[in-house]
Amino acid sequence: RAGREDVPLDAVGRAQAERLRDLLAGESVDVVFASPLQRARDTATPLAHGRGLEVRVDPDLVELDFGDYSGTSRDVKLKLRRDYVDTPVPGGESLREVWQRAERFVARRVAEVADGAQILVVGHHRLNRLLLGVLRGRTLEQTLADQDYRPANGSVIAVEVRIEGGAVQA
């Protein structure tokens, strides 16, 4: 389903959340952030609670607002990178608006990273793609042109982030 429809995890999603917890068992995680959508919070919860951490909900991590297409199946083929970079999806938001949310999230979290915190972010496909672009210091257009971002649901992407001269380096 597309966008911000707030649906719980199904059995497959719950199993993926348990695998995430197990996969990262040997990794240091100090802070867990998640989108406000239930499926992201439920994905983050087993790992966070297993470490005595709270899931910190951040509204900037919510998925793209598909507006009139929210809740539709993945069979609807929107040309997001062609038609909705600066123009909002009817009733929703543009990719540039999602990019700005990703930038805000990174700007607010720089101090925590600078202090050496290991951060886990549980978000959504399009937001995560743009967040990775922000962390890599790319532009929105460069990020959208990348063809190498194809993670499966429940997958993990590790990014080492350094703060050099006040700038984020990934």
mmCIF file of C-alpha atoms in Angstrom:
data_model
loop_
_atom_site.group_PDB
_atom_site.id
_atom_site.type_symbol
_atom_site.label_atom_id
_atom_site.label_comp_id
_atom_site.label_asym_id
_atom_site.label_seq_id
_atom_site.Cartn_x
_atom_site.Cartn_y
_atom_site.Cartn_z
ATOM 1 C CA ARG A 1 0.000 0.000 0.000
ATOM 2 C CA ALA A 2 1.213 3.502 -0.806
ATOM 3 C CA GLY A 3 2.049 6.268 1.584
ATOM 4 C CA ARG A 4 0.762 7.176 4.990
ATOM 5 C CA GLU A 5 -1.992 4.632 5.459
ATOM 6 C CA ASP A 6 -1.388 3.702 9.087
ATOM 7 C CA VAL A 7 -1.602 -0.067 9.003
ATOM 8 C CA PRO A 8 -0.064 -2.466 11.519
ATOM 9 C CA LEU A 9 2.589 -4.955 10.566
ATOM 10 C CA ASP A 10 1.378 -8.270 9.261
ATOM 11 C CA ALA A 11 3.016 -11.579 10.227
ATOM 12 C CA VAL A 12 5.795 -11.061 7.653
ATOM 13 C CA GLY A 13 6.503 -7.561 8.985
ATOM 14 C CA ARG A 14 6.586 -8.763 12.582
ATOM 15 C CA ALA A 15 9.062 -11.485 11.594
ATOM 16 C CA GLN A 16 11.202 -8.868 9.809
ATOM 17 C CA ALA A 17 11.181 -6.706 12.967
ATOM 18 C CA GLU A 18 12.393 -9.690 15.018
ATOM 19 C CA ARG A 19 15.114 -10.390 12.415
ATOM 20 C CA LEU A 20 16.193 -6.733 12.583
ATOM 21 C CA ARG A 21 16.590 -7.044 16.345
ATOM 22 C CA ASP A 22 18.597 -10.268 15.935
ATOM 23 C CA LEU A 23 20.685 -8.912 13.043
ATOM 24 C CA LEU A 24 21.772 -5.891 15.069
ATOM 25 C CA ALA A 25 22.231 -7.790 18.351
ATOM 26 C CA GLY A 26 26.011 -7.285 18.288
ATOM 27 C CA GLU A 27 25.860 -3.662 17.165
ATOM 28 C CA SER A 28 25.863 -0.613 19.395
ATOM 29 C CA VAL A 29 22.616 1.352 19.185
ATOM 30 C CA ASP A 30 22.119 4.315 21.509
ATOM 31 C CA VAL A 31 19.053 6.003 20.052
ATOM 32 C CA VAL A 32 16.170 4.642 17.982
ATOM 33 C CA PHE A 33 14.095 6.977 15.813
ATOM 34 C CA ALA A 34 11.001 5.975 13.886
ATOM 35 C CA SER A 35 8.346 7.436 11.696
ATOM 36 C CA PRO A 36 5.046 8.108 13.467
ATOM 37 C CA LEU A 37 3.359 5.425 11.361
ATOM 38 C CA GLN A 38 2.528 2.281 13.320
ATOM 39 C CA ARG A 39 4.393 -0.078 10.973
ATOM 40 C CA ALA A 40 7.665 1.825 11.524
ATOM 41 C CA ARG A 41 7.195 2.083 15.291
ATOM 42 C CA ASP A 42 6.347 -1.625 15.466
ATOM 43 C CA THR A 43 9.471 -2.455 13.446
ATOM 44 C CA ALA A 44 11.673 -0.435 15.798
ATOM 45 C CA THR A 45 10.119 -1.627 19.054
ATOM 46 C CA PRO A 46 11.646 -5.126 19.481
ATOM 47 C CA LEU A 47 15.178 -3.805 19.034
ATOM 48 C CA ALA A 48 14.641 -0.707 21.185
ATOM 49 C CA HIS A 49 12.875 -2.457 24.048
ATOM 50 C CA GLY A 50 15.411 -5.286 24.027
ATOM 51 C CA ARG A 51 18.025 -2.637 24.865
ATOM 52 C CA GLY A 52 15.948 -0.664 27.324
ATOM 53 C CA LEU A 53 15.512 2.195 24.833
ATOM 54 C CA GLU A 54 12.452 4.186 23.882
ATOM 55 C CA VAL A 55 11.425 4.555 20.257
ATOM 56 C CA ARG A 56 11.670 8.272 19.579
ATOM 57 C CA VAL A 57 9.014 9.245 17.059
ATOM 58 C CA ASP A 58 10.006 11.976 14.618
ATOM 59 C CA PRO A 59 7.327 13.384 12.291
ATOM 60 C CA ASP A 60 9.935 14.254 9.645
ATOM 61 C CA LEU A 61 10.498 10.510 9.082
ATOM 62 C CA VAL A 62 6.969 9.855 7.827
ATOM 63 C CA GLU A 63 6.603 8.511 4.282
ATOM 64 C CA LEU A 64 5.749 10.642 1.260
ATOM 65 C CA ASP A 65 2.166 11.883 1.380
ATOM 66 C CA PHE A 66 0.573 10.266 -1.658
ATOM 67 C CA GLY A 67 -2.558 12.401 -1.205
ATOM 68 C CA ASP A 68 -5.310 11.145 -3.495
ATOM 69 C CA TYR A 69 -3.318 7.934 -4.090
ATOM 70 C CA SER A 70 -2.869 7.086 -0.380
ATOM 71 C CA GLY A 71 -3.766 3.525 0.406
ATOM 72 C CA THR A 72 -3.735 2.414 -3.221
ATOM 73 C CA SER A 73 -1.882 -0.714 -4.189
ATOM 74 C CA ARG A 74 1.621 -0.651 -5.612
ATOM 75 C CA ASP A 75 0.051 -1.346 -9.004
ATOM 76 C CA VAL A 76 -0.550 2.395 -9.405
ATOM 77 C CA LYS A 77 2.533 3.540 -11.314
ATOM 78 C CA LEU A 78 3.188 7.162 -10.461
ATOM 79 C CA LYS A 79 6.183 8.729 -12.169
ATOM 80 C CA LEU A 80 7.425 10.398 -8.995
ATOM 81 C CA ARG A 81 10.918 11.277 -10.242
ATOM 82 C CA ARG A 82 9.498 12.681 -13.463
ATOM 83 C CA ASP A 83 6.259 14.386 -12.433
ATOM 84 C CA TYR A 84 6.422 15.121 -8.709
ATOM 85 C CA VAL A 85 9.846 16.535 -7.860
ATOM 86 C CA ASP A 86 8.509 20.059 -7.258
ATOM 87 C CA THR A 87 4.832 19.492 -8.011
ATOM 88 C CA PRO A 88 2.917 17.786 -5.199
ATOM 89 C CA VAL A 89 1.137 14.515 -5.863
ATOM 90 C CA PRO A 90 -2.559 15.552 -6.068
ATOM 91 C CA GLY A 91 -3.647 16.152 -2.484
ATOM 92 C CA GLY A 92 -0.184 15.214 -1.162
ATOM 93 C CA GLU A 93 3.378 16.454 -1.245
ATOM 94 C CA SER A 94 6.302 16.712 -3.633
ATOM 95 C CA LEU A 95 9.621 14.886 -3.402
ATOM 96 C CA ARG A 96 11.261 18.239 -2.627
ATOM 97 C CA GLU A 97 9.058 18.567 0.462
ATOM 98 C CA VAL A 98 10.155 15.097 1.608
ATOM 99 C CA TRP A 99 13.773 16.109 0.919
ATOM 100 C CA GLN A 100 13.328 19.164 3.141
ATOM 101 C CA ARG A 101 12.011 16.942 5.936
ATOM 102 C CA ALA A 102 15.068 14.679 5.566
ATOM 103 C CA GLU A 103 17.336 17.739 5.755
ATOM 104 C CA ARG A 104 15.559 18.945 8.911
ATOM 105 C CA PHE A 105 15.937 15.549 10.548
ATOM 106 C CA VAL A 106 19.678 15.463 9.820
ATOM 107 C CA ALA A 107 20.178 19.056 10.998
ATOM 108 C CA ARG A 108 18.430 18.319 14.304
ATOM 109 C CA ARG A 109 20.396 15.118 14.902
ATOM 110 C CA VAL A 110 23.915 16.386 14.087
ATOM 111 C CA ALA A 111 24.692 17.105 17.740
ATOM 112 C CA GLU A 112 23.821 13.558 18.785
ATOM 113 C CA VAL A 113 26.020 12.090 16.068
ATOM 114 C CA ALA A 114 28.818 14.500 16.957
ATOM 115 C CA ASP A 115 28.657 13.185 20.522
ATOM 116 C CA GLY A 116 29.258 9.667 19.170
ATOM 117 C CA ALA A 117 25.732 8.259 19.461
ATOM 118 C CA GLN A 118 24.889 5.252 17.305
ATOM 119 C CA ILE A 119 21.488 6.043 15.776
ATOM 120 C CA LEU A 120 18.990 3.651 14.225
ATOM 121 C CA VAL A 121 16.360 5.188 11.951
ATOM 122 C CA VAL A 122 13.255 3.208 10.968
ATOM 123 C CA GLY A 123 11.445 5.000 8.192
ATOM 124 C CA HIS A 124 9.982 4.312 4.787
ATOM 125 C CA HIS A 125 11.332 3.608 1.315
ATOM 126 C CA ARG A 126 11.158 7.063 -0.274
ATOM 127 C CA LEU A 127 12.040 8.985 2.880
ATOM 128 C CA ASN A 128 14.972 6.650 3.579
ATOM 129 C CA ARG A 129 16.247 7.083 0.018
ATOM 130 C CA LEU A 130 16.236 10.856 0.368
ATOM 131 C CA LEU A 131 17.684 10.725 3.873
ATOM 132 C CA LEU A 132 20.595 8.697 2.538
ATOM 133 C CA GLY A 133 21.122 11.325 -0.181
ATOM 134 C CA VAL A 134 21.203 14.117 2.410
ATOM 135 C CA LEU A 135 23.717 12.164 4.498
ATOM 136 C CA ARG A 136 25.910 11.594 1.436
ATOM 137 C CA GLY A 137 25.934 15.328 0.678
ATOM 138 C CA ARG A 138 24.159 14.931 -2.639
ATOM 139 C CA THR A 139 21.476 17.132 -4.132
ATOM 140 C CA LEU A 140 17.907 15.962 -4.508
ATOM 141 C CA GLU A 141 18.414 15.612 -8.247
ATOM 142 C CA GLN A 142 21.571 13.505 -7.805
ATOM 143 C CA THR A 143 19.798 11.315 -5.286
ATOM 144 C CA LEU A 144 16.821 10.761 -7.556
ATOM 145 C CA ALA A 145 19.128 9.873 -10.460
ATOM 146 C CA ASP A 146 20.833 7.116 -8.443
ATOM 147 C CA GLN A 147 19.794 3.669 -9.567
ATOM 148 C CA ASP A 148 21.549 1.809 -6.733
ATOM 149 C CA TYR A 149 18.926 2.196 -3.995
ATOM 150 C CA ARG A 150 16.743 -0.914 -4.004
ATOM 151 C CA PRO A 151 16.453 -2.192 -0.438
ATOM 152 C CA ALA A 152 13.980 -4.909 0.455
ATOM 153 C CA ASN A 153 11.474 -4.366 3.254
ATOM 154 C CA GLY A 154 13.134 -4.963 6.586
ATOM 155 C CA SER A 155 16.654 -4.480 5.232
ATOM 156 C CA VAL A 156 19.412 -2.544 6.982
ATOM 157 C CA ILE A 157 21.692 0.082 5.496
ATOM 158 C CA ALA A 158 24.602 1.149 7.701
ATOM 159 C CA VAL A 159 25.980 4.635 7.185
ATOM 160 C CA GLU A 160 29.012 5.951 9.004
ATOM 161 C CA VAL A 161 28.489 9.640 9.641
ATOM 162 C CA ARG A 162 31.210 12.041 10.707
ATOM 163 C CA ILE A 163 30.967 15.707 11.548
ATOM 164 C CA GLU A 164 33.837 17.682 10.028
ATOM 165 C CA GLY A 165 33.866 21.444 10.375
ATOM 166 C CA GLY A 166 30.171 21.397 11.256
ATOM 167 C CA ALA A 167 29.297 19.511 8.063
ATOM 168 C CA VAL A 168 27.911 15.997 7.850
ATOM 169 C CA GLN A 169 30.105 13.508 5.994
ATOM 170 C CA ALA A 170 28.750 10.050 5.185
#
